[in-house]
PDB file of C-alpha atoms in Angstrom:
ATOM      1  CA  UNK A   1     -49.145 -31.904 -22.072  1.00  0.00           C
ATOM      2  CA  UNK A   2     -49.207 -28.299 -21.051  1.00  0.00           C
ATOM      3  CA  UNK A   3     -46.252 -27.768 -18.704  1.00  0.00           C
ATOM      4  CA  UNK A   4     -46.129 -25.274 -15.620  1.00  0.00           C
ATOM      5  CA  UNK A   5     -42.613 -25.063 -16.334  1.00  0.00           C
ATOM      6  CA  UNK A   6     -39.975 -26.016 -19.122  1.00  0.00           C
ATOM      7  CA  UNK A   7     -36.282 -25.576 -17.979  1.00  0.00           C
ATOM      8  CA  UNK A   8     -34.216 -25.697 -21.342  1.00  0.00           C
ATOM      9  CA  UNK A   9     -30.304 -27.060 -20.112  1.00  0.00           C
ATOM     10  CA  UNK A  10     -30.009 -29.795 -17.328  1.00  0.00           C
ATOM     11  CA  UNK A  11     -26.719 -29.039 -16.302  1.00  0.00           C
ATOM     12  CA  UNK A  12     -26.005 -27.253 -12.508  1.00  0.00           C
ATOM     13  CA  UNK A  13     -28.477 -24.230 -13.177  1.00  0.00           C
ATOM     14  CA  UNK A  14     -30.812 -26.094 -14.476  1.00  0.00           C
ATOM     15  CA  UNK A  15     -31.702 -28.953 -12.350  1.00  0.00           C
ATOM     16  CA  UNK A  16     -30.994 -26.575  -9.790  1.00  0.00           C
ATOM     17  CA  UNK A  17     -34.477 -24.317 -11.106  1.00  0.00           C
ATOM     18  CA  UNK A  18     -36.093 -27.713 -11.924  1.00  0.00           C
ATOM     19  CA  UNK A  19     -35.769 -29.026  -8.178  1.00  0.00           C
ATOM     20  CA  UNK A  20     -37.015 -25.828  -6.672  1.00  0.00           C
ATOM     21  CA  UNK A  21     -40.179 -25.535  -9.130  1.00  0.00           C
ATOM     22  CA  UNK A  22     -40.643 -29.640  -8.820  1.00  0.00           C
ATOM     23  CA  UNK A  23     -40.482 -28.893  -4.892  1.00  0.00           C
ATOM     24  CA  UNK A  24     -43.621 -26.415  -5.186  1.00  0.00           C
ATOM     25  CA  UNK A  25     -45.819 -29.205  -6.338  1.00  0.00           C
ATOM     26  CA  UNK A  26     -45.582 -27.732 -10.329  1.00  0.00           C
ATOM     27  CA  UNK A  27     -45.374 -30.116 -13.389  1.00  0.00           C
ATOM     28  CA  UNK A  28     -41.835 -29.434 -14.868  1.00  0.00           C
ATOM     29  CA  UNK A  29     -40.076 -30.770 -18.241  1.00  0.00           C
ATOM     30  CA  UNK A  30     -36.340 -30.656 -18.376  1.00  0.00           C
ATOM     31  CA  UNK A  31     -35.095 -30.608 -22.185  1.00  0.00           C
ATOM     32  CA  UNK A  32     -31.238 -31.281 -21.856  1.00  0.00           C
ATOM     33  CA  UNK A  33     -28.720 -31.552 -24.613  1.00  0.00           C
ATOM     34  CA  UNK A  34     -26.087 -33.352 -23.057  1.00  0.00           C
ATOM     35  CA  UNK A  35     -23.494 -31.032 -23.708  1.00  0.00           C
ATOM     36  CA  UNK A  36     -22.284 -29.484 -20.161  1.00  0.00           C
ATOM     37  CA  UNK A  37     -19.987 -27.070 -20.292  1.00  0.00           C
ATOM     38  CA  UNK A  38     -17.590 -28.366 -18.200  1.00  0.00           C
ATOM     39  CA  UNK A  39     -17.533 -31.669 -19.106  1.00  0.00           C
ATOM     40  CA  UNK A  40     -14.014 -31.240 -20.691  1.00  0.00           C
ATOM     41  CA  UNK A  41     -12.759 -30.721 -16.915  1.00  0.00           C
ATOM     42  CA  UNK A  42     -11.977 -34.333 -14.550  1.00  0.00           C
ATOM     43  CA  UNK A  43     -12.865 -32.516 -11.372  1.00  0.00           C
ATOM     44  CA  UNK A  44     -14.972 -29.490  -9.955  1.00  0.00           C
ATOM     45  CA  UNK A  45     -13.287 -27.424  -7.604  1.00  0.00           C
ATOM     46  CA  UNK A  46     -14.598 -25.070  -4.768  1.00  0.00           C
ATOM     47  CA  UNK A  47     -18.408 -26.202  -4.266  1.00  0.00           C
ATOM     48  CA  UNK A  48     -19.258 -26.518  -0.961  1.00  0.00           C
ATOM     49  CA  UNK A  49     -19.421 -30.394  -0.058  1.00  0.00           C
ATOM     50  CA  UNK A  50     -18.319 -31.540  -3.450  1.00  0.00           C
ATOM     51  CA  UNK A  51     -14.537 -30.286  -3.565  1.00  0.00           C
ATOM     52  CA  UNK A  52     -12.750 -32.326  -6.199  1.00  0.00           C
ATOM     53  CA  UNK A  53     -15.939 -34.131  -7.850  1.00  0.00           C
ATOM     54  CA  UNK A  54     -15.973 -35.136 -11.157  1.00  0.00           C
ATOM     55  CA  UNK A  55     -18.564 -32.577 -12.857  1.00  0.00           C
ATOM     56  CA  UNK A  56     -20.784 -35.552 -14.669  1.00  0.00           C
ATOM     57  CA  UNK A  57     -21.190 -37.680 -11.606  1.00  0.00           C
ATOM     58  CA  UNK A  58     -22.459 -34.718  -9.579  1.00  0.00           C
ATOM     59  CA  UNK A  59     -24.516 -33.697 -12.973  1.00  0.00           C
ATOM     60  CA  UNK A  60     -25.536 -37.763 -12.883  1.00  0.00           C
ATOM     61  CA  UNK A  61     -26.709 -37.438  -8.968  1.00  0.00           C
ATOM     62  CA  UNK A  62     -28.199 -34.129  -9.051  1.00  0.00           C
ATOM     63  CA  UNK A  63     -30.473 -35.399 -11.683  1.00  0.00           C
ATOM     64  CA  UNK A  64     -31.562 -38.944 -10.358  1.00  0.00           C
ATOM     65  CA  UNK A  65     -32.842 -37.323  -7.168  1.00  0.00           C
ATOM     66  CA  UNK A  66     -34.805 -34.746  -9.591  1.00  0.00           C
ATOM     67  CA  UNK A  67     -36.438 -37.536 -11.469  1.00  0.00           C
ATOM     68  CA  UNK A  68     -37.612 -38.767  -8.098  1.00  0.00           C
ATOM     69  CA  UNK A  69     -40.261 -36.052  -8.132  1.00  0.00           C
ATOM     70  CA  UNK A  70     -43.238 -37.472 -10.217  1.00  0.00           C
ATOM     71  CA  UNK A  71     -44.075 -34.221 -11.503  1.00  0.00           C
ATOM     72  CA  UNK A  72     -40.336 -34.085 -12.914  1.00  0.00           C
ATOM     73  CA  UNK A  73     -40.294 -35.273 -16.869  1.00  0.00           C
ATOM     74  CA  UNK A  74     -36.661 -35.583 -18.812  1.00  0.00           C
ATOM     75  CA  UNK A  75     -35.944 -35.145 -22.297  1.00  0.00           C
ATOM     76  CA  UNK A  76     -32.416 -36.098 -23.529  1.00  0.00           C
ATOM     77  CA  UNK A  77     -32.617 -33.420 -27.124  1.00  0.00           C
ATOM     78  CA  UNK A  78     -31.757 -30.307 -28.148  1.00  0.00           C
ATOM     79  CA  UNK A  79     -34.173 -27.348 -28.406  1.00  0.00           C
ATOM     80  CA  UNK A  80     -34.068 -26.344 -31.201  1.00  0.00           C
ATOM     81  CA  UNK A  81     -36.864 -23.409 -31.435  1.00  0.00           C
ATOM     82  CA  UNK A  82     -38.953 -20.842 -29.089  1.00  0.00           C
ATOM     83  CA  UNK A  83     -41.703 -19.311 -29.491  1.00  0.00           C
ATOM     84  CA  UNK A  84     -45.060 -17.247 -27.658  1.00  0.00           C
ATOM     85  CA  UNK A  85     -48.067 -19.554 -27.882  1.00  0.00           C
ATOM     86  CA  UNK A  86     -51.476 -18.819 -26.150  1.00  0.00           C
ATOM     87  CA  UNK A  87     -50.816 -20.330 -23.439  1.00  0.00           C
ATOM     88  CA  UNK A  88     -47.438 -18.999 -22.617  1.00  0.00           C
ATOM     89  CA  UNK A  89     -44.497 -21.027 -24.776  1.00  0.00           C
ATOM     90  CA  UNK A  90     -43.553 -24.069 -26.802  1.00  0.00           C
ATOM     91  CA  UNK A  91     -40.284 -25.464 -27.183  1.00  0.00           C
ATOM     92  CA  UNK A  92     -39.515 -27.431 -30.926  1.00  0.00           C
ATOM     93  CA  UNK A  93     -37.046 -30.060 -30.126  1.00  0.00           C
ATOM     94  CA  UNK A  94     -34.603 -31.137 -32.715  1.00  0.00           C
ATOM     95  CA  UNK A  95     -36.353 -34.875 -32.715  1.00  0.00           C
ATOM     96  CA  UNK A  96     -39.543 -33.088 -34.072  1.00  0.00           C
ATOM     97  CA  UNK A  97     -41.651 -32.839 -31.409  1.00  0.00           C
ATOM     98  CA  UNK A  98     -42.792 -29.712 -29.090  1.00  0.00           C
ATOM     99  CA  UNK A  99     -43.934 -29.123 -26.182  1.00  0.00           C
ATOM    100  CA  UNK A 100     -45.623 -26.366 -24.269  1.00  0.00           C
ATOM    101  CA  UNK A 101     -45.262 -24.346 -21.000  1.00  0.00           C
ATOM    102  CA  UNK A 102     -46.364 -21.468 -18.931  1.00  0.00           C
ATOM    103  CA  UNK A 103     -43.478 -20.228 -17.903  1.00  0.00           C
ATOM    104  CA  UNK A 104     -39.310 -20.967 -19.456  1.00  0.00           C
ATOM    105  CA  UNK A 105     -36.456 -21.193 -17.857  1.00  0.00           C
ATOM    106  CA  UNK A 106     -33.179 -20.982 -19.986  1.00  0.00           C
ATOM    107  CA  UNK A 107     -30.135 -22.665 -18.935  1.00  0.00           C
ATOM    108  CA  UNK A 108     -28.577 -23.067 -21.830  1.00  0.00           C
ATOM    109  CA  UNK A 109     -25.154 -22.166 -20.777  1.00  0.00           C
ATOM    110  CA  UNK A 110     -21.773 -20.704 -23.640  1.00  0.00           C
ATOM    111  CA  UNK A 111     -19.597 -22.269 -25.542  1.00  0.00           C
ATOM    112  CA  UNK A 112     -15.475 -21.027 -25.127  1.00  0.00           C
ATOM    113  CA  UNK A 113     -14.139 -19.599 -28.126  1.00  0.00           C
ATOM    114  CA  UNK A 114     -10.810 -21.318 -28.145  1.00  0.00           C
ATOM    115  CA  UNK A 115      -7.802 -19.834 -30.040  1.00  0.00           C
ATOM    116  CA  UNK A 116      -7.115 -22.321 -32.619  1.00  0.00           C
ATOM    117  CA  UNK A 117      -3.343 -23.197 -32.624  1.00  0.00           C
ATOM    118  CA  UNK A 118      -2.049 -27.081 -32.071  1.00  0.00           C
ATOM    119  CA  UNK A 119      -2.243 -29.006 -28.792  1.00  0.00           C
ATOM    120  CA  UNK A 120      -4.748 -26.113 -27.069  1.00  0.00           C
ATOM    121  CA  UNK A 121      -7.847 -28.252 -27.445  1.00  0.00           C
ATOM    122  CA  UNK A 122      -6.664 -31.439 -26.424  1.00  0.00           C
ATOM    123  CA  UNK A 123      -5.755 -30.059 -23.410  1.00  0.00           C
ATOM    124  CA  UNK A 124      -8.617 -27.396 -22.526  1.00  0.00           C
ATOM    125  CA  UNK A 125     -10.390 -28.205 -19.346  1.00  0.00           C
ATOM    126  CA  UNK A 126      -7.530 -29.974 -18.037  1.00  0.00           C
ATOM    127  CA  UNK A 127      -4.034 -27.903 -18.562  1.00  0.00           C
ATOM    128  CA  UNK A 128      -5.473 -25.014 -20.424  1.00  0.00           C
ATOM    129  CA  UNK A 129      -8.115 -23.866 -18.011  1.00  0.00           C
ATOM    130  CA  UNK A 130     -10.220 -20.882 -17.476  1.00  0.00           C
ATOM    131  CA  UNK A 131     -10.184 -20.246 -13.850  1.00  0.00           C
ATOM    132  CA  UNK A 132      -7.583 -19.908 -11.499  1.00  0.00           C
ATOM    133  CA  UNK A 133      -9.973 -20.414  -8.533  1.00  0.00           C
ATOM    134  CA  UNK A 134     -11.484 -23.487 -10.093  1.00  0.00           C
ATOM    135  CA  UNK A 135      -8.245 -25.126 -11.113  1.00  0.00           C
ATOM    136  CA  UNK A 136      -5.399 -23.031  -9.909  1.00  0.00           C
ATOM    137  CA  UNK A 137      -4.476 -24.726  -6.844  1.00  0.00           C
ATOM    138  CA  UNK A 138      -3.619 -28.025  -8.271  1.00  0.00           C
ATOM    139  CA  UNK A 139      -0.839 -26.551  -9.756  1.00  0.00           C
ATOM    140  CA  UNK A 140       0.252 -24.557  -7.059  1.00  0.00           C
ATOM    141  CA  UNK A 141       3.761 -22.674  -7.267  1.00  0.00           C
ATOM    142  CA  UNK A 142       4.311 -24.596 -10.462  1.00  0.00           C
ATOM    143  CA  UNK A 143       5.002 -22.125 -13.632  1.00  0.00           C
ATOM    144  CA  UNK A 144       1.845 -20.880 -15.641  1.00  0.00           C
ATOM    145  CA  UNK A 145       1.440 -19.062 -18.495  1.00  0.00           C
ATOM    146  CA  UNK A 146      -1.378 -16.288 -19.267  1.00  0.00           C
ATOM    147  CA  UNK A 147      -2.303 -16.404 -23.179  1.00  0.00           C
ATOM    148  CA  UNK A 148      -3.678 -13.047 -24.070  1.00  0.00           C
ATOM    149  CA  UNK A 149      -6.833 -13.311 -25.847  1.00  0.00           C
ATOM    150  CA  UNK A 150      -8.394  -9.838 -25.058  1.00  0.00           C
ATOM    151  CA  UNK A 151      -7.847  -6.939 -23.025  1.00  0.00           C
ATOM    152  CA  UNK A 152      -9.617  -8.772 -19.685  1.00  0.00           C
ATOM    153  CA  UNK A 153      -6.304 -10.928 -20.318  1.00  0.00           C
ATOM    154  CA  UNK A 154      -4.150  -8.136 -18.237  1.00  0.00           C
ATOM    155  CA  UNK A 155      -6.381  -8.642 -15.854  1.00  0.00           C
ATOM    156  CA  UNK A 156      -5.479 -12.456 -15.550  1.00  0.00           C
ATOM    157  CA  UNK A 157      -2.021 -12.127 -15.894  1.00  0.00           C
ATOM    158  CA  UNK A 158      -2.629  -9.697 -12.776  1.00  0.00           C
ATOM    159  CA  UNK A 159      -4.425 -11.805 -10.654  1.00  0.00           C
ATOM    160  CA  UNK A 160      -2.760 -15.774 -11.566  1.00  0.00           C
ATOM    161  CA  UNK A 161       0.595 -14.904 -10.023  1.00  0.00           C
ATOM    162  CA  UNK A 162      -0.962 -16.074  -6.538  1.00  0.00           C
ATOM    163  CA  UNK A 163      -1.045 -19.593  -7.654  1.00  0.00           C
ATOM    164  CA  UNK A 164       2.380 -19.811  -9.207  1.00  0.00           C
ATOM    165  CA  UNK A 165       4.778 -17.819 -11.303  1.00  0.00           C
ATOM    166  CA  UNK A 166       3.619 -16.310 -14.411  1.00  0.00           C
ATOM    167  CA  UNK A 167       4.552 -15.607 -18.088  1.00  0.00           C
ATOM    168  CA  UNK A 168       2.579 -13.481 -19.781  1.00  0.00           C
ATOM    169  CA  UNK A 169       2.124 -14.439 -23.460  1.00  0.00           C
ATOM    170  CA  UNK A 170       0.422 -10.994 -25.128  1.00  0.00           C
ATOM    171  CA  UNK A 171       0.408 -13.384 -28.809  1.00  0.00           C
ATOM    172  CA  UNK A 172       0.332 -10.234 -30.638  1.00  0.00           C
ATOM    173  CA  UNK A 173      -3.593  -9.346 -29.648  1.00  0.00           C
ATOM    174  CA  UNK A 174      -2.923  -6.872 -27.007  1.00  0.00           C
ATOM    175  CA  UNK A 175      -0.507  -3.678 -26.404  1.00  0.00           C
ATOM    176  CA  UNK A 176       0.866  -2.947 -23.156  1.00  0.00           C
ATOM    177  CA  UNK A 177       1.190   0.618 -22.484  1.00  0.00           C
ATOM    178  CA  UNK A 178       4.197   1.614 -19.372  1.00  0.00           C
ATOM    179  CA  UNK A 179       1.294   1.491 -16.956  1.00  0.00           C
ATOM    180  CA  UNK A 180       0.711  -1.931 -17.699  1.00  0.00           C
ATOM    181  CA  UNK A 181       4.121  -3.335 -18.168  1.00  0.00           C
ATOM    182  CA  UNK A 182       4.605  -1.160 -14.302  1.00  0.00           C
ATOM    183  CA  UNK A 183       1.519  -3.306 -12.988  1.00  0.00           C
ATOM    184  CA  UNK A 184       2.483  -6.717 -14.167  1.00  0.00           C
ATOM    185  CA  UNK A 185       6.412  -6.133 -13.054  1.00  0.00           C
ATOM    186  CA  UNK A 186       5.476  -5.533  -9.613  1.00  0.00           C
ATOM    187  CA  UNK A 187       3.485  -8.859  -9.708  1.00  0.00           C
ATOM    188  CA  UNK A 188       6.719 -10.451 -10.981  1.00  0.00           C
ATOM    189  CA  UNK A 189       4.945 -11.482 -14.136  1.00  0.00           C
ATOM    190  CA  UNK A 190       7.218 -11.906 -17.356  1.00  0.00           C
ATOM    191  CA  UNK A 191       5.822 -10.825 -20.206  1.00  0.00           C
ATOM    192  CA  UNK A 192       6.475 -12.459 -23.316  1.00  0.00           C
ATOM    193  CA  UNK A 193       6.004 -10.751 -26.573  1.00  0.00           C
ATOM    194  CA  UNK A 194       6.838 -13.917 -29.219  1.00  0.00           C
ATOM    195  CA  UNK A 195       4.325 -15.170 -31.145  1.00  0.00           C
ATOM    196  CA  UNK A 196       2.837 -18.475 -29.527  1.00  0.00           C
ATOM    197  CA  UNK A 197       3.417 -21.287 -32.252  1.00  0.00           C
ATOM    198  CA  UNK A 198       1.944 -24.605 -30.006  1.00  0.00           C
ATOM    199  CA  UNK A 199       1.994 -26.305 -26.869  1.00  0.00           C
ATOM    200  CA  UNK A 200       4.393 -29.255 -25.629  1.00  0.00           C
ATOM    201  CA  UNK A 201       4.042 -32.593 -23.554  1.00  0.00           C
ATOM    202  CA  UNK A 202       2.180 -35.259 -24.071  1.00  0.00           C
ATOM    203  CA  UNK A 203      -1.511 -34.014 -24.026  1.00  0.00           C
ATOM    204  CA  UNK A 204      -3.474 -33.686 -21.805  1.00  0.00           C
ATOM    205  CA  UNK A 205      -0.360 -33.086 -19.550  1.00  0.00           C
ATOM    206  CA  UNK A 206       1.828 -29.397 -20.645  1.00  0.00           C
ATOM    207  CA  UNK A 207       5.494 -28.994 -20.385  1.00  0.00           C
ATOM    208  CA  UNK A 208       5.764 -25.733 -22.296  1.00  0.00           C
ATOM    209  CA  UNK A 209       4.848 -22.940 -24.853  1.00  0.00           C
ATOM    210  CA  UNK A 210       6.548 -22.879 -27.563  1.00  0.00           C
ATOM    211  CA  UNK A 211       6.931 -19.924 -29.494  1.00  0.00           C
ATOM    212  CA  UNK A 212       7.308 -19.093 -33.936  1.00  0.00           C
ATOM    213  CA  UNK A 213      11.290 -18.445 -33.257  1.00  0.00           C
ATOM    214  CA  UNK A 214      10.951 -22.158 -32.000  1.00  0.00           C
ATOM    215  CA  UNK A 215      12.001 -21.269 -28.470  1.00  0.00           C
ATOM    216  CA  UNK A 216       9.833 -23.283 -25.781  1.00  0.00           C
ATOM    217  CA  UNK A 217       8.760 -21.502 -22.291  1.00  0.00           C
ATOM    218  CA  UNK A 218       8.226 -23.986 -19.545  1.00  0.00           C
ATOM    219  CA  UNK A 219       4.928 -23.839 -18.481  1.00  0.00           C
ATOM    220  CA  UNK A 220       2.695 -26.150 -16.601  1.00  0.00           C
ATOM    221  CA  UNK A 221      -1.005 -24.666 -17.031  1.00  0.00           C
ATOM    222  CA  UNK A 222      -2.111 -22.412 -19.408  1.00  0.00           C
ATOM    223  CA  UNK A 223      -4.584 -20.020 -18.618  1.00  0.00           C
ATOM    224  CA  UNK A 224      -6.800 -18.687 -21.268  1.00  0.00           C
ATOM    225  CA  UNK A 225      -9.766 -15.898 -20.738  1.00  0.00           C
ATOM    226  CA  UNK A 226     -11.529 -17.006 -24.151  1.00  0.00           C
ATOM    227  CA  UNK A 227     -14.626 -15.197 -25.574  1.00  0.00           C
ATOM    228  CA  UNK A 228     -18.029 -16.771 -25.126  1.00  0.00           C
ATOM    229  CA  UNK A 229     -21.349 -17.337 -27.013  1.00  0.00           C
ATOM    230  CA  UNK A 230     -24.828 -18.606 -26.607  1.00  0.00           C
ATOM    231  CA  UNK A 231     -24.513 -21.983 -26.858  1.00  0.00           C
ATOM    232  CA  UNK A 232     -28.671 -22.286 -27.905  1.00  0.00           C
ATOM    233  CA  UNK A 233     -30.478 -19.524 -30.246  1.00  0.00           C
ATOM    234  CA  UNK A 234     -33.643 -19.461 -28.330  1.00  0.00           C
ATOM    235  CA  UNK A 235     -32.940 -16.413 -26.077  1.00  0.00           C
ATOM    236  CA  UNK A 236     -32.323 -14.750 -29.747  1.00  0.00           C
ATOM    237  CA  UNK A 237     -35.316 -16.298 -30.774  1.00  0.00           C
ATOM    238  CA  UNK A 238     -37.714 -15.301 -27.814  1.00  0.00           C
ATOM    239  CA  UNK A 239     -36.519 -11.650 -28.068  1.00  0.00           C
ATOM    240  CA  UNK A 240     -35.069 -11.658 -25.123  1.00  0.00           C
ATOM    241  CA  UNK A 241     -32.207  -8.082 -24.334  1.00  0.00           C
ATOM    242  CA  UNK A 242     -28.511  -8.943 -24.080  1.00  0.00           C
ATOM    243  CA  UNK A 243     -25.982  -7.047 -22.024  1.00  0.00           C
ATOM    244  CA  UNK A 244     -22.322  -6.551 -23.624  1.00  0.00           C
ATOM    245  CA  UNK A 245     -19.829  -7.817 -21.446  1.00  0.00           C
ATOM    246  CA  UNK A 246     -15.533  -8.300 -21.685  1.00  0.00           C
ATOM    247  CA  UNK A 247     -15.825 -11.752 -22.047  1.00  0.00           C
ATOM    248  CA  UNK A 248     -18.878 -11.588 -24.509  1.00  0.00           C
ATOM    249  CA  UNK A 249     -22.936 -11.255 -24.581  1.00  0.00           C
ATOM    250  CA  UNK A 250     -25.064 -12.516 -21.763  1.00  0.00           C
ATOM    251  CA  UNK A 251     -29.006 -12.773 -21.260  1.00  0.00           C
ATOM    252  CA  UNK A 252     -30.095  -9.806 -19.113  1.00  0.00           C
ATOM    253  CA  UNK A 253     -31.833 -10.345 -16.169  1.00  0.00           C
ATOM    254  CA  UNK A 254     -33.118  -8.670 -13.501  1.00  0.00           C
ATOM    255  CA  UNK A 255     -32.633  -9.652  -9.635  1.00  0.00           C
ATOM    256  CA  UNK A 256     -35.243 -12.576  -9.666  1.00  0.00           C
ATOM    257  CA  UNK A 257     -33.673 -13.963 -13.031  1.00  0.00           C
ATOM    258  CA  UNK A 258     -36.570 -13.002 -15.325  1.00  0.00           C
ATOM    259  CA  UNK A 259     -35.567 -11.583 -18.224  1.00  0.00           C
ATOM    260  CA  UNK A 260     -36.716  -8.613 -20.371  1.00  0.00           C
ATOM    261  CA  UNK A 261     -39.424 -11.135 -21.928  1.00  0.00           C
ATOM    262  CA  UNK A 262     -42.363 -11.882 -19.060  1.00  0.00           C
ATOM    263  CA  UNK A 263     -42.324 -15.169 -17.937  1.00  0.00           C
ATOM    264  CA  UNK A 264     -38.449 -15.961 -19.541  1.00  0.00           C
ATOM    265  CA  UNK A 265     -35.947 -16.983 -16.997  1.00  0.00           C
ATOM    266  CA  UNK A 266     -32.246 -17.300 -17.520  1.00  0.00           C
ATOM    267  CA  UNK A 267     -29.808 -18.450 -15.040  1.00  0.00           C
ATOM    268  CA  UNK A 268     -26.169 -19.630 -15.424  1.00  0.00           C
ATOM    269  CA  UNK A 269     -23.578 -19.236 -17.463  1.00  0.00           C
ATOM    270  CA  UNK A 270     -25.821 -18.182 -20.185  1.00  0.00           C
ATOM    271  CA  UNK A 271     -27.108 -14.915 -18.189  1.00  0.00           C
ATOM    272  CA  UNK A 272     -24.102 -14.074 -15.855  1.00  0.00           C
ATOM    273  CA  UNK A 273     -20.474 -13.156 -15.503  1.00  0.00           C
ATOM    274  CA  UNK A 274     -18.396 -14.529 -13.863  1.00  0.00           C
ATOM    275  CA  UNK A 275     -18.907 -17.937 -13.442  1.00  0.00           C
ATOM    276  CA  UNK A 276     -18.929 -20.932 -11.699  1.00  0.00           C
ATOM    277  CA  UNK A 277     -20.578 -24.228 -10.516  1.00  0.00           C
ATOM    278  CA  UNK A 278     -21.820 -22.496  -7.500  1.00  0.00           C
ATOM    279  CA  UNK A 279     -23.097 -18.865  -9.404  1.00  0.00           C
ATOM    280  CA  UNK A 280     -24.578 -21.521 -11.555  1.00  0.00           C
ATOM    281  CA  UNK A 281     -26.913 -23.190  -8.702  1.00  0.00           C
ATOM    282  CA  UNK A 282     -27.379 -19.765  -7.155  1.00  0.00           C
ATOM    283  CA  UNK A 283     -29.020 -18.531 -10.575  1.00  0.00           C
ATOM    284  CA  UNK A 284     -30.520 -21.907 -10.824  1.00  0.00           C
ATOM    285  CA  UNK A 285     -32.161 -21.852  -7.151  1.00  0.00           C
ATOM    286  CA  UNK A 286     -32.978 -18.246  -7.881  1.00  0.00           C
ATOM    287  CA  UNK A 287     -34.939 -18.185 -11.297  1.00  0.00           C
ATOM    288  CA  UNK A 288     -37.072 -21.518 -10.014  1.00  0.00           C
ATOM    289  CA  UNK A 289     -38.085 -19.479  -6.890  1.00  0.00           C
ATOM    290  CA  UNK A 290     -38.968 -16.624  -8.818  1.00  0.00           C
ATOM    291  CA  UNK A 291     -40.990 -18.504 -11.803  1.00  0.00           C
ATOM    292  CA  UNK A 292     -43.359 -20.254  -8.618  1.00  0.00           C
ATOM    293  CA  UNK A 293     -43.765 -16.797  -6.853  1.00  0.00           C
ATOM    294  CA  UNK A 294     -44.812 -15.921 -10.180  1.00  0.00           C
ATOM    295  CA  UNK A 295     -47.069 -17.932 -10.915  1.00  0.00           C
ATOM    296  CA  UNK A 296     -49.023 -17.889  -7.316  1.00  0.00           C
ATOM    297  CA  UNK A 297     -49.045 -14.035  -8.034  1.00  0.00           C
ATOM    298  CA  UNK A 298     -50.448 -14.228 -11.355  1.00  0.00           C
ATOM    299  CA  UNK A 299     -53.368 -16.960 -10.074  1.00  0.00           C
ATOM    300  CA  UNK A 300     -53.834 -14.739  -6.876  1.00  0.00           C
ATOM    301  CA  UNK A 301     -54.779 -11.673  -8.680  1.00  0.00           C
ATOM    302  CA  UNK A 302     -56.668 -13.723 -11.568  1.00  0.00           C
TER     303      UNK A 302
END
């Protein structure tokens, strides 16, 4: 079946580009993984009307009223490939098969590049988390640490003390000239210049850092900026620019989410800093808008 769309992630930016093209009457085939990027965390945090919801039952919900469109089909795969066809795209699927589509949309979201030292992963989404505004409150005025993982990590230390008190644990990957050190002191942070050895508590719960001269820092969230990448090669594959950001590469788009490839969308996590759940269904709402207006553009001047 040729498709009018095919939306490649069906996580918050996704369904949220499916429901919008579904909603202009166009046949629409979500291909979704499975593999939200969130799904480490118990609970969402500062999306209106769903405060506090655990991300796979709002994930769960968003898609059973999707599939309640009968021009709405869902694959559970991976996509594996992308490619130009001659009548716009097909998508290779990882079971084998393909299928084909005017018009892509690529929610394919990043993968974290965790530092790899004991007890961080066990705990990430949980106590080591990302985003103060997503998670910070539930530990509010408790002690939190800041583990340096690139220069944006100054940054953090800078900005977490508002949720709690701070040590900042530079781990050896960053240098902290007076200005700095002047910045973070009159934010109260404590900077902390040992080597970071592992975590402590029973995971997923955190009691502490503990450092290579075995000393152990109370802490009781651990915030950690870490690199991203593409979690899917198909932007890569399509041709599609990139723009260099702190944190790592993103799909470049323009205001209506196309990309630099005609009829490529990105939205998410994928093709925007920062993020969020709610960016995410912004970019989402956005790109399946914009793919529609496209297409009644295209047919109008056909």
């Amino acid at each position: 079946m040729q498709y009018d769309a095919i939306v490649v992630g069906g996580s918050f930016a996704g369904i949220s580009a499916a429901t919008y093209i579904a909603r202009a009457r166009r046949n629409v085939l979500v291909i979704d993984a499975g593999k939200p990027r969130n799904r480490f965390a118990d609970a969402s945090h500062g999306f209106f009307g769903h405060d506090g919801n655990a991300p796979a039952a709002m994930i769960a919900n968003a898609r059973a009223q999707l599939l309640s469109y009968p021009n709405v089909t869902f694959v559970a795969g991976e996509a594996v490939g992308a490619a130009r066809d001659p009548d716009g795209f097909e998508i290779s699927l990882d079971s084998g098969q393909s299928a084909h589509a005017t018009r892509i949309v690529l929610a394919t979201g990043v993968v974290d590049e965790l530092p790899d030292f004991p007890g961080l992963r066990e705990r990430w989404g949980k106590t080591v988390i990302h985003c103060p505004y997503c998670h910070g409150f539930e530990f509010n005025g408790a002690p939190l640490g800041v583990l340096a993982t690139s220069p944006m990590s100054l940054h953090q230390a800078e900005l977490v003390p508002d949720w709690g008190p701070v040590t900042f644990f530079i781990n050896e990957v960053i240098d902290l000239d007076d200005t700095a050190r002047a910045q973070l002191a009159r934010r109260h942070v404590i900077v902390e210049s040992g080597k970071v050895a592992g975590l402590e508590g029973a995971a997923p719960d955190l009691t502490g850092v503990r450092l290579e001269n075995g000393r152990v820092v109370p802490v009781a969230a651990l915030f950690v900026g870490a690199p991203i990448r593409m979690a899917s090669p198909l932007a890569h594959q399509l041709g599609c620019a990139f723009d260099d950001t702190p944190m790592g590469s993103v799909i470049r788009t323009g205001p209506d989410k196309q990309t630099t490839i005609p009829g490529v969308y990105a939205a998410g996590d994928a093709a925007r800093v920062p993020h969020s759940v709610a960016w995410a269904v912004a970019d989402g709402v956005t790109a399946g808008v914009s793919l529609h207006r496209a297409s009644v553009m295209q047919a109008a001047a056909a």
